[in-house]
Short mmCIF file of C-alpha atoms (C1' of nucleotides) in Angstrom, two decimals:
data_model
loop_
_atom_site.label_atom_id
_atom_site.label_comp_id
_atom_site.label_asym_id
_atom_site.label_seq_id
_atom_site.Cartn_x
_atom_site.Cartn_y
_atom_site.Cartn_z
CA MET F 25 83.39 -83.67 4.97
CA LYS F 26 86.10 -84.29 7.53
CA HIS F 27 89.75 -84.40 6.63
CA VAL F 28 90.91 -87.53 4.80
CA ALA F 29 94.49 -88.76 5.08
CA PRO F 30 96.48 -88.86 1.82
CA SER F 31 97.46 -92.44 2.58
CA THR F 32 93.78 -93.33 2.76
CA ILE F 33 93.17 -91.83 -0.68
CA ARG F 34 96.00 -93.86 -2.13
CA ARG F 35 94.57 -97.04 -0.67
CA LEU F 36 91.03 -96.26 -1.86
CA SER F 37 92.42 -95.91 -5.36
CA LEU F 38 94.09 -99.31 -5.06
CA TYR F 39 90.91 -100.89 -3.73
CA LEU F 40 89.02 -99.46 -6.67
CA HIS F 41 91.44 -100.88 -9.21
CA PHE F 42 91.12 -104.28 -7.57
CA LEU F 43 87.33 -104.05 -7.52
CA GLU F 44 87.30 -103.28 -11.23
CA ALA F 45 89.32 -106.42 -11.85
CA CYS F 46 86.90 -108.41 -9.67
CA ALA F 47 83.93 -106.97 -11.53
CA LEU F 48 85.39 -108.12 -14.85
CA GLU F 49 85.53 -111.64 -13.46
CA GLY F 50 81.91 -111.39 -12.35
CA GLN F 51 82.75 -111.72 -8.67
CA GLU F 52 79.88 -110.47 -6.50
CA THR F 53 81.43 -109.84 -3.12
CA VAL F 54 84.90 -109.27 -1.68
CA SER F 55 86.15 -109.51 1.88
CA SER F 56 88.20 -106.88 3.65
CA ARG F 57 91.00 -109.44 3.61
CA ALA F 58 91.06 -109.62 -0.20
CA LEU F 59 90.94 -105.83 -0.47
CA ALA F 60 93.73 -105.55 2.07
CA GLU F 61 95.99 -107.76 0.00
CA ALA F 62 95.31 -105.65 -3.09
CA GLY F 63 95.91 -102.38 -1.30
CA GLY F 64 98.92 -103.32 0.81
CA ALA F 65 96.99 -102.92 4.01
CA THR F 66 95.43 -104.97 6.81
CA PRO F 67 91.78 -106.07 6.86
CA ALA F 68 91.15 -103.80 9.83
CA GLN F 69 92.55 -100.87 7.93
CA VAL F 70 90.37 -101.56 4.92
CA ARG F 71 87.30 -101.57 7.13
CA LYS F 72 88.42 -98.35 8.85
CA ASP F 73 89.10 -96.68 5.51
CA LEU F 74 85.65 -97.56 4.19
CA SER F 75 83.70 -96.98 7.42
CA PHE F 76 85.01 -93.43 7.35
CA PHE F 77 82.67 -92.80 4.42
CA GLY F 78 79.78 -95.12 5.25
CA SER F 79 78.75 -98.71 5.80
CA PHE F 80 79.07 -100.43 2.45
CA GLY F 81 79.41 -104.07 3.48
CA ARG F 82 77.24 -106.75 4.99
CA ARG F 83 78.41 -108.47 8.17
CA GLY F 84 79.16 -112.10 7.63
CA VAL F 85 79.24 -111.63 3.86
CA GLY F 86 81.63 -108.93 2.65
CA TYR F 87 81.33 -105.98 0.29
CA PRO F 88 79.26 -106.05 -2.91
CA VAL F 89 81.73 -105.49 -5.75
CA PRO F 90 79.89 -103.17 -8.17
CA GLU F 91 78.26 -101.10 -5.42
CA LEU F 92 81.49 -100.56 -3.54
CA ALA F 93 83.27 -99.65 -6.77
CA ALA F 94 80.60 -97.07 -7.50
CA HIS F 95 80.90 -95.64 -3.99
CA LEU F 96 84.67 -95.37 -4.30
CA ARG F 97 84.41 -93.63 -7.67
CA GLU F 98 81.99 -91.21 -6.07
CA ILE F 99 84.23 -90.64 -3.04
CA LEU F 100 87.31 -90.09 -5.18
CA GLY F 101 85.41 -87.72 -7.44
CA LEU F 102 85.89 -89.91 -10.50
CA GLY F 103 82.28 -89.57 -11.62
CA ARG F 104 83.18 -87.28 -14.48
CA THR F 105 85.84 -86.80 -17.13
CA PHE F 106 88.78 -84.50 -16.62
CA ARG F 107 90.34 -82.32 -19.25
CA VAL F 108 94.11 -82.68 -19.07
CA VAL F 109 96.69 -80.56 -20.81
CA LEU F 110 100.19 -81.85 -21.22
CA VAL F 111 103.10 -79.43 -21.42
CA GLY F 112 106.29 -80.87 -22.85
CA ALA F 113 106.36 -82.97 -26.00
CA GLY F 114 109.75 -84.57 -25.46
CA ARG F 115 110.36 -88.23 -24.75
CA LEU F 116 108.57 -88.03 -21.42
CA GLY F 117 105.65 -86.21 -22.99
CA ALA F 118 105.44 -88.87 -25.67
CA ALA F 119 105.38 -91.64 -23.08
CA LEU F 120 102.67 -89.82 -21.13
CA ALA F 121 100.57 -89.07 -24.19
CA HIS F 122 100.40 -92.79 -24.98
CA PHE F 123 99.81 -93.95 -21.42
CA GLU F 124 96.53 -95.89 -21.46
CA GLY F 125 95.85 -95.17 -17.81
CA PHE F 126 94.83 -91.65 -18.80
CA GLY F 127 91.93 -92.22 -21.13
CA ASP F 128 90.85 -95.43 -19.44
CA ARG F 129 89.79 -93.68 -16.29
CA GLY F 130 88.20 -90.49 -17.53
CA PHE F 131 91.31 -88.38 -17.84
CA ARG F 132 91.21 -87.05 -21.38
CA ILE F 133 94.24 -85.30 -22.83
CA ALA F 134 92.81 -82.22 -24.50
CA ALA F 135 96.03 -80.78 -25.88
CA VAL F 136 99.81 -81.01 -25.86
CA TYR F 137 102.08 -77.97 -25.78
CA ASP F 138 105.77 -77.32 -26.25
CA THR F 139 107.97 -74.22 -26.49
CA ASP F 140 110.35 -75.88 -28.92
CA ALA F 141 109.32 -74.73 -32.41
CA SER F 142 110.79 -77.89 -33.93
CA LYS F 143 108.26 -79.98 -31.97
CA VAL F 144 105.23 -77.78 -32.63
CA GLY F 145 103.05 -79.32 -35.32
CA ALA F 146 104.26 -82.86 -34.68
CA ARG F 147 101.68 -85.54 -33.91
CA LEU F 148 101.55 -87.25 -30.54
CA ASP F 149 98.99 -90.01 -30.10
CA GLY F 150 96.58 -88.31 -32.48
CA LEU F 151 97.13 -84.82 -31.10
CA VAL F 152 99.02 -82.03 -32.83
CA VAL F 153 101.60 -80.36 -30.58
CA ARG F 154 100.76 -76.69 -30.12
CA GLY F 155 103.00 -73.73 -29.32
CA ALA F 156 103.12 -73.04 -25.59
CA GLU F 157 102.25 -69.38 -26.14
CA ARG F 158 98.73 -70.47 -27.08
CA LEU F 159 98.08 -72.11 -23.75
CA GLY F 160 96.48 -69.10 -22.11
CA ALA F 161 94.10 -68.32 -24.95
CA ASP F 162 93.21 -71.98 -25.49
CA LEU F 163 92.31 -72.56 -21.85
CA GLN F 164 90.30 -69.34 -21.73
CA ALA F 165 88.17 -70.77 -24.52
CA ALA F 166 88.03 -74.26 -23.00
CA PRO F 167 89.28 -74.59 -19.41
CA ALA F 168 91.26 -77.64 -18.29
CA ASP F 169 91.17 -79.37 -14.93
CA ILE F 170 94.66 -80.83 -14.73
CA GLY F 171 98.01 -79.75 -16.10
CA VAL F 172 100.82 -82.25 -16.53
CA ILE F 173 104.35 -80.83 -16.54
CA GLY F 174 106.85 -82.86 -18.54
CA VAL F 175 109.48 -80.20 -19.24
CA PRO F 176 113.06 -79.80 -17.90
CA ALA F 177 113.50 -78.57 -14.35
CA ALA F 178 114.59 -75.11 -15.43
CA SER F 179 111.31 -74.27 -17.16
CA ALA F 180 108.92 -76.11 -14.83
CA GLN F 181 108.09 -73.19 -12.55
CA GLY F 182 107.29 -70.98 -15.54
CA VAL F 183 104.97 -73.61 -16.94
CA ALA F 184 103.31 -73.99 -13.54
CA ASP F 185 102.72 -70.24 -13.38
CA ALA F 186 101.21 -70.29 -16.86
CA LEU F 187 98.94 -73.20 -15.96
CA VAL F 188 97.76 -71.54 -12.76
CA GLY F 189 97.21 -68.31 -14.65
CA ALA F 190 95.10 -70.23 -17.15
CA GLY F 191 92.83 -71.51 -14.39
CA VAL F 192 94.21 -75.02 -13.90
CA LYS F 193 93.53 -76.20 -10.33
CA ALA F 194 95.60 -79.39 -10.24
CA ILE F 195 99.12 -80.11 -11.47
CA LEU F 196 101.04 -83.31 -11.93
CA ASN F 197 104.73 -82.44 -12.05
CA PHE F 198 107.47 -84.71 -13.40
CA ALA F 199 110.26 -82.12 -13.19
CA PRO F 200 112.59 -82.57 -10.22
CA VAL F 201 111.86 -79.20 -8.60
CA ARG F 202 109.47 -78.06 -5.89
CA LEU F 203 106.83 -75.84 -7.47
CA LEU F 204 105.54 -72.72 -5.79
CA VAL F 205 101.82 -72.39 -6.36
CA PRO F 206 99.06 -70.32 -4.74
CA GLU F 207 96.90 -71.71 -1.96
CA GLY F 208 94.15 -73.92 -3.31
CA ILE F 209 96.10 -75.40 -6.21
CA SER F 210 96.89 -79.11 -5.80
CA VAL F 211 100.28 -80.34 -6.91
CA LYS F 212 101.52 -83.91 -7.08
CA HIS F 213 105.17 -84.60 -7.71
CA VAL F 214 106.70 -87.60 -9.41
CA ASN F 215 110.40 -87.35 -8.68
CA LEU F 216 112.65 -90.09 -10.02
CA ALA F 217 115.68 -88.86 -8.12
CA LEU F 218 113.85 -89.22 -4.81
CA GLU F 219 112.86 -92.80 -5.53
CA LEU F 220 116.38 -93.68 -6.57
CA ASP F 221 117.81 -92.17 -3.39
CA ALA F 222 115.31 -94.20 -1.35
CA LEU F 223 116.46 -97.37 -3.12
CA ALA F 224 120.09 -96.43 -2.51
CA PHE F 225 119.26 -96.09 1.17
CA ALA F 226 117.61 -99.51 1.18
CA LEU F 227 120.72 -100.99 -0.43
CA ARG F 228 123.18 -99.39 1.99
CA ASP F 229 125.78 -101.47 3.85
CA GLY F 230 126.25 -104.81 2.14
CA SER F 231 123.35 -105.16 -0.22
CA GLY F 232 119.66 -105.33 0.37
CA ARG F 233 118.37 -105.10 3.88
CA MET T 12 121.07 -98.39 13.20
CA LYS T 13 117.58 -97.67 14.47
CA HIS T 14 114.60 -97.56 12.19
CA VAL T 15 114.32 -94.49 9.93
CA ALA T 16 110.93 -93.28 8.70
CA PRO T 17 110.44 -93.30 4.92
CA SER T 18 109.27 -89.69 5.09
CA THR T 19 112.57 -88.78 6.71
CA ILE T 20 114.51 -90.41 3.87
CA ARG T 21 112.52 -88.43 1.32
CA ARG T 22 113.30 -85.19 3.12
CA LEU T 23 116.99 -86.01 3.50
CA SER T 24 117.11 -86.48 -0.25
CA LEU T 25 115.50 -83.08 -0.77
CA TYR T 26 117.88 -81.44 1.68
CA LEU T 27 120.80 -82.97 -0.20
CA HIS T 28 119.61 -81.64 -3.56
CA PHE T 29 119.28 -78.20 -2.04
CA LEU T 30 122.72 -78.40 -0.45
CA GLU T 31 124.23 -79.31 -3.80
CA ALA T 32 122.66 -76.21 -5.30
CA CYS T 33 124.01 -74.12 -2.39
CA ALA T 34 127.47 -75.63 -2.86
CA LEU T 35 127.48 -74.59 -6.52
CA GLU T 36 126.84 -71.03 -5.42
CA GLY T 37 129.70 -71.22 -2.95
CA GLN T 38 127.45 -70.77 0.06
CA GLU T 39 129.20 -71.94 3.24
CA THR T 40 126.40 -72.45 5.73
CA VAL T 41 122.65 -72.98 5.66
CA SER T 42 120.09 -72.62 8.42
CA SER T 43 117.45 -75.19 9.29
CA ARG T 44 114.94 -72.64 8.03
CA ALA T 45 116.42 -72.61 4.51
CA LEU T 46 116.59 -76.40 4.44
CA ALA T 47 113.01 -76.59 5.65
CA GLU T 48 111.81 -74.46 2.77
CA ALA T 49 113.64 -76.68 0.30
CA GLY T 50 112.35 -79.88 1.82
CA GLY T 51 108.75 -78.89 2.48
CA ALA T 52 109.22 -79.15 6.22
CA THR T 53 109.54 -76.98 9.32
CA PRO T 54 112.87 -75.87 10.79
CA ALA T 55 112.22 -78.03 13.86
CA GLN T 56 111.68 -81.04 11.67
CA VAL T 57 114.90 -80.44 9.77
CA ARG T 58 116.81 -80.35 13.05
CA LYS T 59 115.07 -83.49 14.27
CA ASP T 60 115.78 -85.30 11.02
CA LEU T 61 119.46 -84.44 11.17
CA SER T 62 119.95 -84.89 14.92
CA PHE T 63 118.76 -88.46 14.47
CA PHE T 64 122.06 -89.18 12.74
CA GLY T 65 124.38 -86.81 14.57
CA SER T 66 125.16 -83.18 15.37
CA PHE T 67 126.22 -81.59 12.14
CA GLY T 68 125.52 -77.92 12.79
CA ARG T 69 126.92 -75.12 14.95
CA ARG T 70 124.56 -73.30 17.28
CA GLY T 71 124.09 -69.70 16.32
CA VAL T 72 125.57 -70.33 12.88
CA GLY T 73 123.86 -73.12 10.92
CA TYR T 74 125.08 -76.16 9.02
CA PRO T 75 128.29 -76.21 6.95
CA VAL T 76 127.16 -76.88 3.36
CA PRO T 77 129.79 -79.27 1.98
CA GLU T 78 130.17 -81.24 5.22
CA LEU T 79 126.43 -81.72 5.67
CA ALA T 80 126.09 -82.76 2.03
CA ALA T 81 128.81 -85.35 2.53
CA HIS T 82 127.09 -86.65 5.67
CA LEU T 83 123.77 -86.96 3.85
CA ARG T 84 125.34 -88.80 0.94
CA GLU T 85 126.90 -91.17 3.47
CA ILE T 86 123.61 -91.64 5.35
CA LEU T 87 121.67 -92.28 2.15
CA GLY T 88 124.29 -94.73 0.93
CA LEU T 89 125.12 -92.61 -2.14
CA GLY T 90 128.86 -92.98 -1.69
CA ARG T 91 129.18 -95.36 -4.61
CA THR T 92 127.82 -95.89 -8.10
CA PHE T 93 124.91 -98.20 -8.77
CA ARG T 94 124.54 -100.47 -11.74
CA VAL T 95 121.02 -100.09 -13.11
CA VAL T 96 119.35 -102.30 -15.70
CA LEU T 97 116.32 -101.02 -17.53
CA VAL T 98 113.73 -103.46 -18.82
CA GLY T 99 111.39 -102.07 -21.44
CA ALA T 100 112.60 -100.07 -24.43
CA GLY T 101 109.29 -98.48 -25.35
CA ARG T 102 108.46 -94.80 -25.05
CA LEU T 103 108.77 -94.90 -21.26
CA GLY T 104 112.06 -96.74 -21.48
CA ALA T 105 113.35 -94.16 -23.94
CA ALA T 106 112.38 -91.32 -21.61
CA LEU T 107 114.06 -93.07 -18.67
CA ALA T 108 117.23 -93.88 -20.62
CA HIS T 109 117.71 -90.19 -21.39
CA PHE T 110 116.83 -88.94 -17.90
CA GLU T 111 119.88 -87.00 -16.68
CA GLY T 112 119.00 -87.62 -13.04
CA PHE T 113 120.31 -91.16 -13.41
CA GLY T 114 123.90 -90.64 -14.40
CA ASP T 115 124.24 -87.38 -12.51
CA ARG T 116 123.93 -89.04 -9.15
CA GLY T 117 125.86 -92.26 -9.52
CA PHE T 118 123.12 -94.39 -11.02
CA ARG T 119 124.63 -95.79 -14.18
CA ILE T 120 122.43 -97.59 -16.68
CA ALA T 121 124.40 -100.71 -17.54
CA ALA T 122 121.99 -102.20 -20.08
CA VAL T 123 118.53 -101.98 -21.60
CA TYR T 124 116.40 -105.05 -22.35
CA ASP T 125 113.20 -105.72 -24.26
CA THR T 126 111.28 -108.83 -25.27
CA ASP T 127 110.10 -107.25 -28.51
CA ALA T 128 112.42 -108.51 -31.27
CA SER T 129 111.72 -105.40 -33.33
CA LYS T 130 113.25 -103.24 -30.58
CA VAL T 131 116.28 -105.43 -29.89
CA GLY T 132 119.37 -103.98 -31.52
CA ALA T 133 118.04 -100.41 -31.51
CA ARG T 134 120.10 -97.71 -29.84
CA LEU T 135 118.88 -95.89 -26.75
CA ASP T 136 121.07 -93.11 -25.40
CA GLY T 137 124.21 -94.89 -26.57
CA LEU T 138 123.12 -98.33 -25.40
CA VAL T 139 122.08 -101.16 -27.68
CA VAL T 140 118.80 -102.78 -26.62
CA ARG T 141 119.37 -106.44 -25.75
CA GLY T 142 116.98 -109.39 -25.83
CA ALA T 143 115.33 -109.97 -22.46
CA GLU T 144 116.33 -113.63 -22.52
CA ARG T 145 119.93 -112.55 -21.99
CA LEU T 146 119.21 -110.81 -18.71
CA GLY T 147 119.97 -113.79 -16.48
CA ALA T 148 123.30 -114.62 -18.10
CA ASP T 149 124.35 -110.96 -18.33
CA LEU T 150 123.72 -110.30 -14.66
CA GLN T 151 125.47 -113.49 -13.64
CA ALA T 152 128.55 -112.13 -15.39
CA ALA T 153 128.10 -108.60 -14.02
CA PRO T 154 125.50 -108.17 -11.26
CA ALA T 155 123.27 -105.12 -11.10
CA ASP T 156 122.00 -103.28 -8.05
CA ILE T 157 118.75 -101.83 -9.32
CA GLY T 158 116.23 -102.97 -11.90
CA VAL T 159 113.86 -100.50 -13.51
CA ILE T 160 110.63 -101.94 -14.90
CA GLY T 161 109.16 -99.97 -17.80
CA VAL T 162 107.01 -102.65 -19.43
CA PRO T 163 103.21 -103.03 -19.63
CA ALA T 164 101.33 -104.16 -16.52
CA ALA T 165 100.75 -107.66 -17.86
CA SER T 166 104.44 -108.54 -18.10
CA ALA T 167 105.70 -106.61 -15.05
CA GLN T 168 105.53 -109.48 -12.55
CA GLY T 169 107.45 -111.76 -14.90
CA VAL T 170 110.15 -109.15 -15.31
CA ALA T 171 110.30 -108.66 -11.55
CA ASP T 172 110.75 -112.42 -11.05
CA ALA T 173 113.54 -112.46 -13.63
CA LEU T 174 115.27 -109.50 -11.97
CA VAL T 175 115.05 -111.06 -8.52
CA GLY T 176 116.29 -114.35 -9.94
CA ALA T 177 119.24 -112.49 -11.42
CA GLY T 178 120.21 -111.12 -8.00
CA VAL T 179 118.78 -107.61 -8.21
CA LYS T 180 117.98 -106.32 -4.72
CA ALA T 181 116.05 -103.14 -5.54
CA ILE T 182 113.35 -102.48 -8.11
CA LEU T 183 111.80 -99.29 -9.41
CA ASN T 184 108.47 -100.20 -10.99
CA PHE T 185 106.52 -97.99 -13.40
CA ALA T 186 103.87 -100.57 -14.27
CA PRO T 187 100.53 -100.05 -12.51
CA VAL T 188 100.52 -103.36 -10.61
CA ARG T 189 101.62 -104.40 -7.15
CA LEU T 190 104.65 -106.65 -7.46
CA LEU T 191 105.12 -109.72 -5.31
CA VAL T 192 108.76 -110.05 -4.33
CA PRO T 193 110.60 -112.05 -1.67
CA GLU T 194 111.48 -110.60 1.72
CA GLY T 195 114.57 -108.41 1.52
CA ILE T 196 113.94 -107.00 -1.94
CA SER T 197 113.08 -103.30 -2.01
CA VAL T 198 110.44 -102.11 -4.42
CA LYS T 199 109.42 -98.55 -5.19
CA HIS T 200 106.33 -97.90 -7.26
CA VAL T 201 105.65 -94.97 -9.54
CA ASN T 202 101.97 -95.23 -10.37
CA LEU T 203 100.45 -92.55 -12.57
CA ALA T 204 96.91 -93.74 -12.03
CA LEU T 205 97.25 -93.28 -8.27
CA GLU T 206 98.47 -89.72 -8.64
CA LEU T 207 95.67 -88.87 -11.04
CA ASP T 208 93.07 -90.30 -8.66
CA ALA T 209 94.54 -88.21 -5.86
CA LEU T 210 94.21 -85.09 -8.03
CA ALA T 211 90.65 -86.06 -8.91
CA PHE T 212 89.92 -86.28 -5.21
CA ALA T 213 91.43 -82.85 -4.64
CA LEU T 214 89.23 -81.45 -7.41
CA ARG T 215 86.01 -83.06 -6.15
CA ASP T 216 82.81 -81.05 -5.65
CA GLY T 217 83.00 -77.84 -7.61
CA SER T 218 86.63 -77.45 -8.58
CA GLY T 219 89.73 -77.06 -6.53
CA ARG T 220 89.52 -76.97 -2.78
"C1'" DT D 8 121.46 -62.29 19.28
"C1'" DA D 9 121.06 -66.13 16.26
"C1'" DT D 10 120.54 -70.82 15.70
"C1'" DT D 11 121.19 -75.71 16.87
"C1'" DG D 12 120.01 -79.97 19.70
"C1'" DT D 13 116.59 -82.43 22.14
"C1'" DG D 14 113.32 -84.08 25.83
"C1'" DA D 15 108.45 -83.53 26.26
"C1'" DA D 16 103.95 -82.82 24.54
"C1'" DG D 17 100.86 -83.20 20.85
"C1'" DT D 18 98.70 -85.08 16.71
"C1'" DG D 19 97.13 -88.28 13.60
"C1'" DG D 20 97.15 -92.64 11.48
"C1'" DT D 21 97.15 -97.76 12.53
"C1'" DT D 22 96.01 -101.82 15.02
"C1'" DC D 23 93.19 -104.25 18.41
"C1'" DA D 24 89.36 -106.41 20.09
"C1'" DC D 25 84.88 -107.22 20.33
"C1'" DA D 26 79.97 -106.10 19.67
"C1'" DG D 27 76.59 -106.60 16.07
"C1'" DC D 28 74.53 -108.60 11.82
"C1'" DT D 29 73.75 -112.27 8.37
"C1'" DA Z 27 80.34 -119.55 12.12
"C1'" DG Z 28 81.84 -115.64 9.33
"C1'" DC Z 29 82.75 -111.01 8.54
"C1'" DT Z 30 81.82 -106.04 9.09
"C1'" DG Z 31 81.70 -101.67 11.97
"C1'" DT Z 32 83.90 -99.05 15.40
"C1'" DG Z 33 85.48 -97.16 19.99
"C1'" DA Z 34 89.71 -97.60 22.43
"C1'" DA Z 35 94.54 -98.48 22.77
"C1'" DC Z 36 98.65 -98.02 20.51
"C1'" DC Z 37 102.39 -96.28 18.02
"C1'" DA Z 38 105.02 -93.10 15.18
"C1'" DC Z 39 105.88 -88.91 13.36
"C1'" DT Z 40 105.59 -83.88 14.15
"C1'" DT Z 41 105.69 -79.74 16.73
"C1'" DC Z 42 106.89 -77.23 20.84
"C1'" DA Z 43 109.75 -74.99 23.89
"C1'" DC Z 44 113.81 -74.11 25.87
"C1'" DA Z 45 118.60 -75.12 27.30
"C1'" DA Z 46 123.07 -74.91 25.14
"C1'" DT Z 47 126.43 -72.68 22.39
"C1'" DA Z 48 128.76 -69.57 18.87
#
DNA sequence: TATTGTGAAGTGGTTCACAGCT
DNA sequence: AGCTGTGAACCACTTCACAATA
């Protein structure tokens, strides 16, 4: 498969969410225009995005909702469930553990870890928080696909190393630090400070341009 | 001022964070190579990014740390404090209210709101949660720069409308929905589901390529 | 020698425009 | 007529390469 632009992936994900909403309403086809609106793109871009992977629509008609949704799930690799481990059982960890978007879409939180002994043993959305030192042994017994880092910046790299060592191939990092990981490990960053700075920039001189 | 690419803004923010760390260590100059490493860029790109706004370095030497940091703060519009209102006092709201990255960099949380009567009156990081119906009157008395939306998807658009109506010019949205806002209002989205889908894509066929 | 500043070249993603089905 | 599929044109960001300077 040829290289796919990250921006394309983001849009495909948005199209898919929209298609799922359409499917719930029993809609049978959608136009590239409707998808464009949902994905913050132009109709031409929607068609380009999709044509990169195949011809899913019918000229003069549009795209069949359930079929296109299935294709997108296939393309995005969402045709299975993912085992997720969450490291960090603080306030952020608690918010993440309860986030419906996880379970809804096949991302199952398998376990929650924390180094803080006072948090170990607590319950978080039906899961008992485990000591971080168990992570390696646990994942050897039952590997995980994705590790979510919800710990302070200072300990994030250490957690990342532990996750990589335990065979995790994808990391979602909420700590405001760049993580160093080996080739072949995917990392996504969610960095509040960056978003705030971008908003500050947008608000510069006067207010709101 | 000419148009600045969003990717450039993100990098400038990363450079600035790195410079602040350098400043703490008393370092006097940095090279474009060091900045590149911190910002996930190449040295040439660092120089291009900076030269877009002026000539801040000295050939053969590098960039003076405190001066460049000051320039970046100026460029990003960080030379003042921002009044932030947080809507949503659930688990996510609690995590956000305690996030140090806010206060540290001039983003001051002025108030927290929630529609849920059972949450109103509770304390969150020293702030008392207020009823959402007060938002309009409160902001008329003391305007806010940035609104942070930490409510469920279903109520996010309503909150956005209320914020815009109350004169907020920039919104940071954690709900997994596209917000419709008038021209001139800046919106930044943090969408967990999108990031997870991107990781799923990275993990497709086999595991981890 | 080391490192910045920058025009020029290169790369990759987006938009256009129209042919091709229904 | 309506809407997709797609090569070609376009545009924007990135990288290159080297002159300029400490």
